JSON list of C-alpha atoms and ligand atoms in Angstrom, two decimals:
[
{"chain": "A", "resi": 1, "resn": "UNK", "atom": "CA", "xyz": [96.96, 33.54, 196.68]},
{"chain": "A", "resi": 2, "resn": "UNK", "atom": "CA", "xyz": [97.47, 35.19, 200.02]},
{"chain": "A", "resi": 3, "resn": "UNK", "atom": "CA", "xyz": [100.39, 37.62, 200.21]},
{"chain": "A", "resi": 4, "resn": "UNK", "atom": "CA", "xyz": [102.68, 36.15, 202.83]},
{"chain": "A", "resi": 5, "resn": "UNK", "atom": "CA", "xyz": [104.67, 38.64, 204.87]},
{"chain": "A", "resi": 6, "resn": "UNK", "atom": "CA", "xyz": [108.33, 38.43, 203.95]},
{"chain": "A", "resi": 7, "resn": "UNK", "atom": "CA", "xyz": [109.86, 37.63, 207.28]},
{"chain": "A", "resi": 8, "resn": "UNK", "atom": "CA", "xyz": [113.61, 36.99, 207.51]},
{"chain": "A", "resi": 9, "resn": "UNK", "atom": "CA", "xyz": [115.92, 37.53, 210.48]},
{"chain": "A", "resi": 10, "resn": "UNK", "atom": "CA", "xyz": [119.39, 39.12, 210.11]},
{"chain": "A", "resi": 11, "resn": "UNK", "atom": "CA", "xyz": [121.03, 35.71, 210.77]},
{"chain": "A", "resi": 12, "resn": "UNK", "atom": "CA", "xyz": [118.89, 34.03, 208.14]},
{"chain": "A", "resi": 13, "resn": "UNK", "atom": "CA", "xyz": [119.62, 36.80, 205.62]},
{"chain": "A", "resi": 14, "resn": "UNK", "atom": "CA", "xyz": [123.34, 36.26, 206.27]},
{"chain": "A", "resi": 15, "resn": "UNK", "atom": "CA", "xyz": [122.94, 32.56, 205.39]},
{"chain": "A", "resi": 16, "resn": "UNK", "atom": "CA", "xyz": [120.93, 33.47, 202.27]},
{"chain": "A", "resi": 17, "resn": "UNK", "atom": "CA", "xyz": [123.68, 35.83, 201.14]},
{"chain": "A", "resi": 18, "resn": "UNK", "atom": "CA", "xyz": [126.27, 33.08, 201.52]},
{"chain": "A", "resi": 19, "resn": "UNK", "atom": "CA", "xyz": [124.10, 30.67, 199.44]},
{"chain": "A", "resi": 20, "resn": "UNK", "atom": "CA", "xyz": [123.31, 33.32, 196.78]},
{"chain": "A", "resi": 21, "resn": "UNK", "atom": "CA", "xyz": [127.07, 33.90, 196.35]},
{"chain": "A", "resi": 22, "resn": "UNK", "atom": "CA", "xyz": [127.78, 30.15, 196.08]},
{"chain": "A", "resi": 23, "resn": "UNK", "atom": "CA", "xyz": [124.74, 29.29, 193.93]},
{"chain": "A", "resi": 24, "resn": "UNK", "atom": "CA", "xyz": [124.11, 26.17, 195.95]},
{"chain": "A", "resi": 25, "resn": "UNK", "atom": "CA", "xyz": [125.86, 24.75, 198.98]},
{"chain": "A", "resi": 26, "resn": "UNK", "atom": "CA", "xyz": [126.22, 21.94, 201.47]},
{"chain": "A", "resi": 27, "resn": "UNK", "atom": "CA", "xyz": [126.13, 22.63, 205.19]},
{"chain": "A", "resi": 28, "resn": "UNK", "atom": "CA", "xyz": [129.91, 22.44, 205.51]},
{"chain": "A", "resi": 29, "resn": "UNK", "atom": "CA", "xyz": [130.35, 24.89, 202.61]},
{"chain": "A", "resi": 30, "resn": "UNK", "atom": "CA", "xyz": [128.04, 27.41, 204.29]},
{"chain": "A", "resi": 31, "resn": "UNK", "atom": "CA", "xyz": [129.83, 26.82, 207.60]},
{"chain": "A", "resi": 32, "resn": "UNK", "atom": "CA", "xyz": [133.19, 27.55, 205.99]},
{"chain": "A", "resi": 33, "resn": "UNK", "atom": "CA", "xyz": [131.93, 30.88, 204.62]},
{"chain": "A", "resi": 34, "resn": "UNK", "atom": "CA", "xyz": [130.62, 32.28, 207.87]},
{"chain": "A", "resi": 35, "resn": "UNK", "atom": "CA", "xyz": [133.86, 32.48, 209.81]},
{"chain": "A", "resi": 36, "resn": "UNK", "atom": "CA", "xyz": [133.12, 36.16, 210.54]},
{"chain": "A", "resi": 37, "resn": "UNK", "atom": "CA", "xyz": [130.01, 35.24, 212.51]},
{"chain": "A", "resi": 38, "resn": "UNK", "atom": "CA", "xyz": [131.44, 32.79, 215.08]},
{"chain": "A", "resi": 39, "resn": "UNK", "atom": "CA", "xyz": [128.39, 30.50, 214.77]},
{"chain": "A", "resi": 40, "resn": "UNK", "atom": "CA", "xyz": [128.49, 26.80, 215.59]},
{"chain": "A", "resi": 41, "resn": "UNK", "atom": "CA", "xyz": [127.70, 24.14, 213.02]},
{"chain": "A", "resi": 42, "resn": "UNK", "atom": "CA", "xyz": [124.46, 23.44, 214.96]},
{"chain": "A", "resi": 43, "resn": "UNK", "atom": "CA", "xyz": [123.43, 27.07, 214.57]},
{"chain": "A", "resi": 44, "resn": "UNK", "atom": "CA", "xyz": [124.10, 26.98, 210.87]},
{"chain": "A", "resi": 45, "resn": "UNK", "atom": "CA", "xyz": [122.00, 23.78, 210.57]},
{"chain": "A", "resi": 46, "resn": "UNK", "atom": "CA", "xyz": [119.17, 25.39, 212.54]},
{"chain": "A", "resi": 47, "resn": "UNK", "atom": "CA", "xyz": [119.19, 28.49, 210.33]},
{"chain": "A", "resi": 48, "resn": "UNK", "atom": "CA", "xyz": [119.21, 26.34, 207.17]},
{"chain": "A", "resi": 49, "resn": "UNK", "atom": "CA", "xyz": [116.27, 24.36, 208.54]},
{"chain": "A", "resi": 50, "resn": "UNK", "atom": "CA", "xyz": [114.32, 27.56, 209.23]},
{"chain": "A", "resi": 51, "resn": "UNK", "atom": "CA", "xyz": [114.97, 28.81, 205.71]},
{"chain": "A", "resi": 52, "resn": "UNK", "atom": "CA", "xyz": [113.70, 25.52, 204.22]},
{"chain": "A", "resi": 53, "resn": "UNK", "atom": "CA", "xyz": [110.57, 25.86, 206.38]},
{"chain": "A", "resi": 54, "resn": "UNK", "atom": "CA", "xyz": [110.06, 29.37, 205.14]},
{"chain": "A", "resi": 55, "resn": "UNK", "atom": "CA", "xyz": [110.43, 28.08, 201.59]},
{"chain": "A", "resi": 56, "resn": "UNK", "atom": "CA", "xyz": [113.41, 30.28, 200.82]},
{"chain": "A", "resi": 57, "resn": "UNK", "atom": "CA", "xyz": [115.70, 27.30, 200.34]},
{"chain": "A", "resi": 58, "resn": "UNK", "atom": "CA", "xyz": [115.11, 23.83, 198.91]},
{"chain": "A", "resi": 59, "resn": "UNK", "atom": "CA", "xyz": [117.05, 20.88, 200.25]},
{"chain": "A", "resi": 60, "resn": "UNK", "atom": "CA", "xyz": [117.93, 17.64, 198.53]},
{"chain": "A", "resi": 61, "resn": "UNK", "atom": "CA", "xyz": [120.06, 14.72, 199.57]},
{"chain": "A", "resi": 62, "resn": "UNK", "atom": "CA", "xyz": [122.97, 14.17, 197.19]},
{"chain": "A", "resi": 63, "resn": "UNK", "atom": "CA", "xyz": [125.10, 11.21, 198.16]},
{"chain": "A", "resi": 64, "resn": "UNK", "atom": "CA", "xyz": [125.41, 11.42, 201.92]},
{"chain": "A", "resi": 65, "resn": "UNK", "atom": "CA", "xyz": [125.06, 15.23, 202.12]},
{"chain": "A", "resi": 66, "resn": "UNK", "atom": "CA", "xyz": [122.16, 17.68, 201.84]},
{"chain": "A", "resi": 67, "resn": "UNK", "atom": "CA", "xyz": [122.51, 20.39, 199.30]},
{"chain": "A", "resi": 68, "resn": "UNK", "atom": "CA", "xyz": [120.70, 23.70, 199.66]},
{"chain": "A", "resi": 69, "resn": "UNK", "atom": "CA", "xyz": [119.51, 25.86, 196.80]},
{"chain": "A", "resi": 70, "resn": "UNK", "atom": "CA", "xyz": [117.78, 29.28, 196.91]},
{"chain": "A", "resi": 71, "resn": "UNK", "atom": "CA", "xyz": [114.06, 29.34, 196.01]},
{"chain": "A", "resi": 72, "resn": "UNK", "atom": "CA", "xyz": [114.05, 33.13, 195.86]},
{"chain": "A", "resi": 73, "resn": "UNK", "atom": "CA", "xyz": [116.73, 35.21, 194.13]},
{"chain": "A", "resi": 74, "resn": "UNK", "atom": "CA", "xyz": [118.58, 38.08, 195.77]},
{"chain": "A", "resi": 75, "resn": "UNK", "atom": "CA", "xyz": [116.83, 40.81, 193.81]},
{"chain": "A", "resi": 76, "resn": "UNK", "atom": "CA", "xyz": [113.37, 39.40, 194.59]},
{"chain": "A", "resi": 77, "resn": "UNK", "atom": "CA", "xyz": [114.29, 39.21, 198.25]},
{"chain": "A", "resi": 78, "resn": "UNK", "atom": "CA", "xyz": [115.45, 42.87, 198.19]},
{"chain": "A", "resi": 79, "resn": "UNK", "atom": "CA", "xyz": [112.19, 43.91, 196.56]},
{"chain": "A", "resi": 80, "resn": "UNK", "atom": "CA", "xyz": [110.14, 42.01, 199.18]},
{"chain": "A", "resi": 81, "resn": "UNK", "atom": "CA", "xyz": [112.22, 43.42, 202.09]},
{"chain": "A", "resi": 82, "resn": "UNK", "atom": "CA", "xyz": [111.78, 46.98, 200.74]},
{"chain": "A", "resi": 83, "resn": "UNK", "atom": "CA", "xyz": [108.00, 46.56, 200.35]},
{"chain": "A", "resi": 84, "resn": "UNK", "atom": "CA", "xyz": [107.89, 45.13, 203.89]},
{"chain": "A", "resi": 85, "resn": "UNK", "atom": "CA", "xyz": [109.71, 48.13, 205.34]},
{"chain": "A", "resi": 86, "resn": "UNK", "atom": "CA", "xyz": [107.39, 50.62, 203.57]},
{"chain": "A", "resi": 87, "resn": "UNK", "atom": "CA", "xyz": [104.34, 48.67, 204.87]},
{"chain": "A", "resi": 88, "resn": "UNK", "atom": "CA", "xyz": [105.65, 48.98, 208.46]},
{"chain": "A", "resi": 89, "resn": "UNK", "atom": "CA", "xyz": [105.37, 52.78, 208.55]},
{"chain": "A", "resi": 90, "resn": "UNK", "atom": "CA", "xyz": [102.48, 55.22, 208.26]},
{"chain": "A", "resi": 91, "resn": "UNK", "atom": "CA", "xyz": [101.64, 55.94, 204.61]},
{"chain": "A", "resi": 92, "resn": "UNK", "atom": "CA", "xyz": [102.34, 59.61, 205.29]},
{"chain": "A", "resi": 93, "resn": "UNK", "atom": "CA", "xyz": [105.87, 58.79, 206.46]},
{"chain": "A", "resi": 94, "resn": "UNK", "atom": "CA", "xyz": [106.92, 56.53, 203.56]},
{"chain": "A", "resi": 95, "resn": "UNK", "atom": "CA", "xyz": [108.74, 59.52, 201.99]},
{"chain": "A", "resi": 96, "resn": "UNK", "atom": "CA", "xyz": [110.89, 59.73, 205.18]},
{"chain": "A", "resi": 97, "resn": "UNK", "atom": "CA", "xyz": [112.00, 56.14, 204.51]},
{"chain": "A", "resi": 98, "resn": "UNK", "atom": "CA", "xyz": [112.86, 56.95, 200.89]},
{"chain": "A", "resi": 99, "resn": "UNK", "atom": "CA", "xyz": [114.65, 60.16, 201.85]},
{"chain": "A", "resi": 100, "resn": "UNK", "atom": "CA", "xyz": [116.76, 58.29, 204.42]},
{"chain": "A", "resi": 101, "resn": "UNK", "atom": "CA", "xyz": [117.58, 55.56, 202.00]},
{"chain": "A", "resi": 102, "resn": "UNK", "atom": "CA", "xyz": [118.72, 58.02, 199.37]},
{"chain": "A", "resi": 103, "resn": "UNK", "atom": "CA", "xyz": [120.72, 60.02, 201.88]},
{"chain": "A", "resi": 104, "resn": "UNK", "atom": "CA", "xyz": [122.49, 56.94, 203.25]},
{"chain": "A", "resi": 105, "resn": "UNK", "atom": "CA", "xyz": [123.16, 55.10, 199.94]},
{"chain": "A", "resi": 106, "resn": "UNK", "atom": "CA", "xyz": [126.37, 55.11, 197.98]},
{"chain": "A", "resi": 107, "resn": "UNK", "atom": "CA", "xyz": [125.22, 56.10, 194.50]},
{"chain": "A", "resi": 108, "resn": "UNK", "atom": "CA", "xyz": [127.07, 56.61, 191.23]},
{"chain": "A", "resi": 109, "resn": "UNK", "atom": "CA", "xyz": [126.17, 59.31, 188.78]},
{"chain": "A", "resi": 110, "resn": "UNK", "atom": "CA", "xyz": [124.25, 56.74, 186.70]},
{"chain": "A", "resi": 111, "resn": "UNK", "atom": "CA", "xyz": [122.44, 55.43, 189.79]},
{"chain": "A", "resi": 112, "resn": "UNK", "atom": "CA", "xyz": [121.30, 58.96, 190.54]},
{"chain": "A", "resi": 113, "resn": "UNK", "atom": "CA", "xyz": [120.19, 59.49, 186.93]},
{"chain": "A", "resi": 114, "resn": "UNK", "atom": "CA", "xyz": [118.18, 56.26, 187.07]},
{"chain": "A", "resi": 115, "resn": "UNK", "atom": "CA", "xyz": [116.53, 57.38, 190.31]},
{"chain": "A", "resi": 116, "resn": "UNK", "atom": "CA", "xyz": [115.73, 60.76, 188.90]},
{"chain": "A", "resi": 117, "resn": "UNK", "atom": "CA", "xyz": [114.11, 59.13, 185.88]},
{"chain": "A", "resi": 118, "resn": "UNK", "atom": "CA", "xyz": [112.00, 56.89, 188.13]},
{"chain": "A", "resi": 119, "resn": "UNK", "atom": "CA", "xyz": [110.92, 59.96, 190.08]},
{"chain": "A", "resi": 120, "resn": "UNK", "atom": "CA", "xyz": [110.05, 61.94, 187.01]},
{"chain": "A", "resi": 121, "resn": "UNK", "atom": "CA", "xyz": [107.87, 59.04, 185.76]},
{"chain": "A", "resi": 122, "resn": "UNK", "atom": "CA", "xyz": [106.17, 58.58, 189.16]},
{"chain": "A", "resi": 123, "resn": "UNK", "atom": "CA", "xyz": [102.47, 59.45, 189.03]},
{"chain": "A", "resi": 124, "resn": "UNK", "atom": "CA", "xyz": [101.64, 61.72, 191.97]},
{"chain": "A", "resi": 125, "resn": "UNK", "atom": "CA", "xyz": [98.55, 61.25, 194.12]},
{"chain": "A", "resi": 126, "resn": "UNK", "atom": "CA", "xyz": [96.71, 64.41, 195.27]},
{"chain": "A", "resi": 127, "resn": "UNK", "atom": "CA", "xyz": [97.10, 63.56, 198.94]},
{"chain": "A", "resi": 128, "resn": "UNK", "atom": "CA", "xyz": [98.54, 60.76, 201.12]},
{"chain": "A", "resi": 129, "resn": "UNK", "atom": "CA", "xyz": [96.21, 59.58, 203.93]},
{"chain": "A", "resi": 130, "resn": "UNK", "atom": "CA", "xyz": [97.39, 58.16, 207.24]},
{"chain": "A", "resi": 131, "resn": "UNK", "atom": "CA", "xyz": [96.63, 54.47, 207.51]},
{"chain": "A", "resi": 132, "resn": "UNK", "atom": "CA", "xyz": [97.72, 53.96, 211.16]},
{"chain": "A", "resi": 133, "resn": "UNK", "atom": "CA", "xyz": [94.23, 53.36, 212.45]},
{"chain": "A", "resi": 134, "resn": "UNK", "atom": "CA", "xyz": [93.62, 50.67, 209.87]},
{"chain": "A", "resi": 135, "resn": "UNK", "atom": "CA", "xyz": [96.95, 48.94, 210.33]},
{"chain": "A", "resi": 136, "resn": "UNK", "atom": "CA", "xyz": [97.73, 49.36, 214.04]},
{"chain": "A", "resi": 137, "resn": "UNK", "atom": "CA", "xyz": [94.52, 50.71, 215.53]},
{"chain": "A", "resi": 138, "resn": "UNK", "atom": "CA", "xyz": [96.24, 53.75, 216.95]},
{"chain": "A", "resi": 139, "resn": "UNK", "atom": "CA", "xyz": [97.77, 56.86, 215.53]},
{"chain": "A", "resi": 140, "resn": "UNK", "atom": "CA", "xyz": [100.55, 59.11, 216.79]},
{"chain": "A", "resi": 141, "resn": "UNK", "atom": "CA", "xyz": [100.39, 61.42, 213.79]},
{"chain": "A", "resi": 142, "resn": "UNK", "atom": "CA", "xyz": [99.38, 65.04, 214.29]},
{"chain": "A", "resi": 143, "resn": "UNK", "atom": "CA", "xyz": [96.10, 64.96, 212.38]},
{"chain": "A", "resi": 144, "resn": "UNK", "atom": "CA", "xyz": [93.40, 63.93, 214.83]},
{"chain": "A", "resi": 145, "resn": "UNK", "atom": "CA", "xyz": [90.95, 66.31, 213.10]},
{"chain": "A", "resi": 146, "resn": "UNK", "atom": "CA", "xyz": [91.23, 64.32, 209.90]},
{"chain": "A", "resi": 147, "resn": "UNK", "atom": "CA", "xyz": [90.45, 61.05, 211.73]},
{"chain": "A", "resi": 148, "resn": "UNK", "atom": "CA", "xyz": [87.52, 62.63, 213.53]},
{"chain": "A", "resi": 149, "resn": "UNK", "atom": "CA", "xyz": [85.94, 63.54, 210.22]},
{"chain": "A", "resi": 150, "resn": "UNK", "atom": "CA", "xyz": [86.05, 59.87, 209.12]},
{"chain": "A", "resi": 151, "resn": "UNK", "atom": "CA", "xyz": [84.10, 58.68, 212.14]},
{"chain": "B", "resi": 1, "resn": "ZN", "atom": "ZN1", "xyz": [96.83, 59.22, 211.63]},
{"chain": "B", "resi": 2, "resn": "ZN", "atom": "ZN1", "xyz": [99.66, 57.67, 210.48]}
]
């Protein structure tokens, strides 16, 4: 199976969070939960339609209304979004992403202990190699010499 890129907009994610919180929902129930966003009913319908197309929601007609159910759970979505973010940066800069995430997260003592445990169990590689040329065909990193050796 081909790994499909997990691609969700901020607006779509907002809708998913509403549906995750409700378990399942009809259009009007979603609409009632998004009062903060000032979106029209048509916008909500469009976003729901996109999420069905992306296979993140299922839809089924019950009576005269469509009901929407999540096809991916919140934790899976968080995993996929995190992997996506790491894939978007140079392999040598992934630790910057992790450092920023740790610095900017609200963590309890037990959260920190769990992270420390995960880090202590992490198997280190000898060296991390830039993958910019392979992934974007250009590299802004300061290691041209290393790339030259590969050619
Ligand atoms: Zn590079
Ligand atoms: Zn790079």
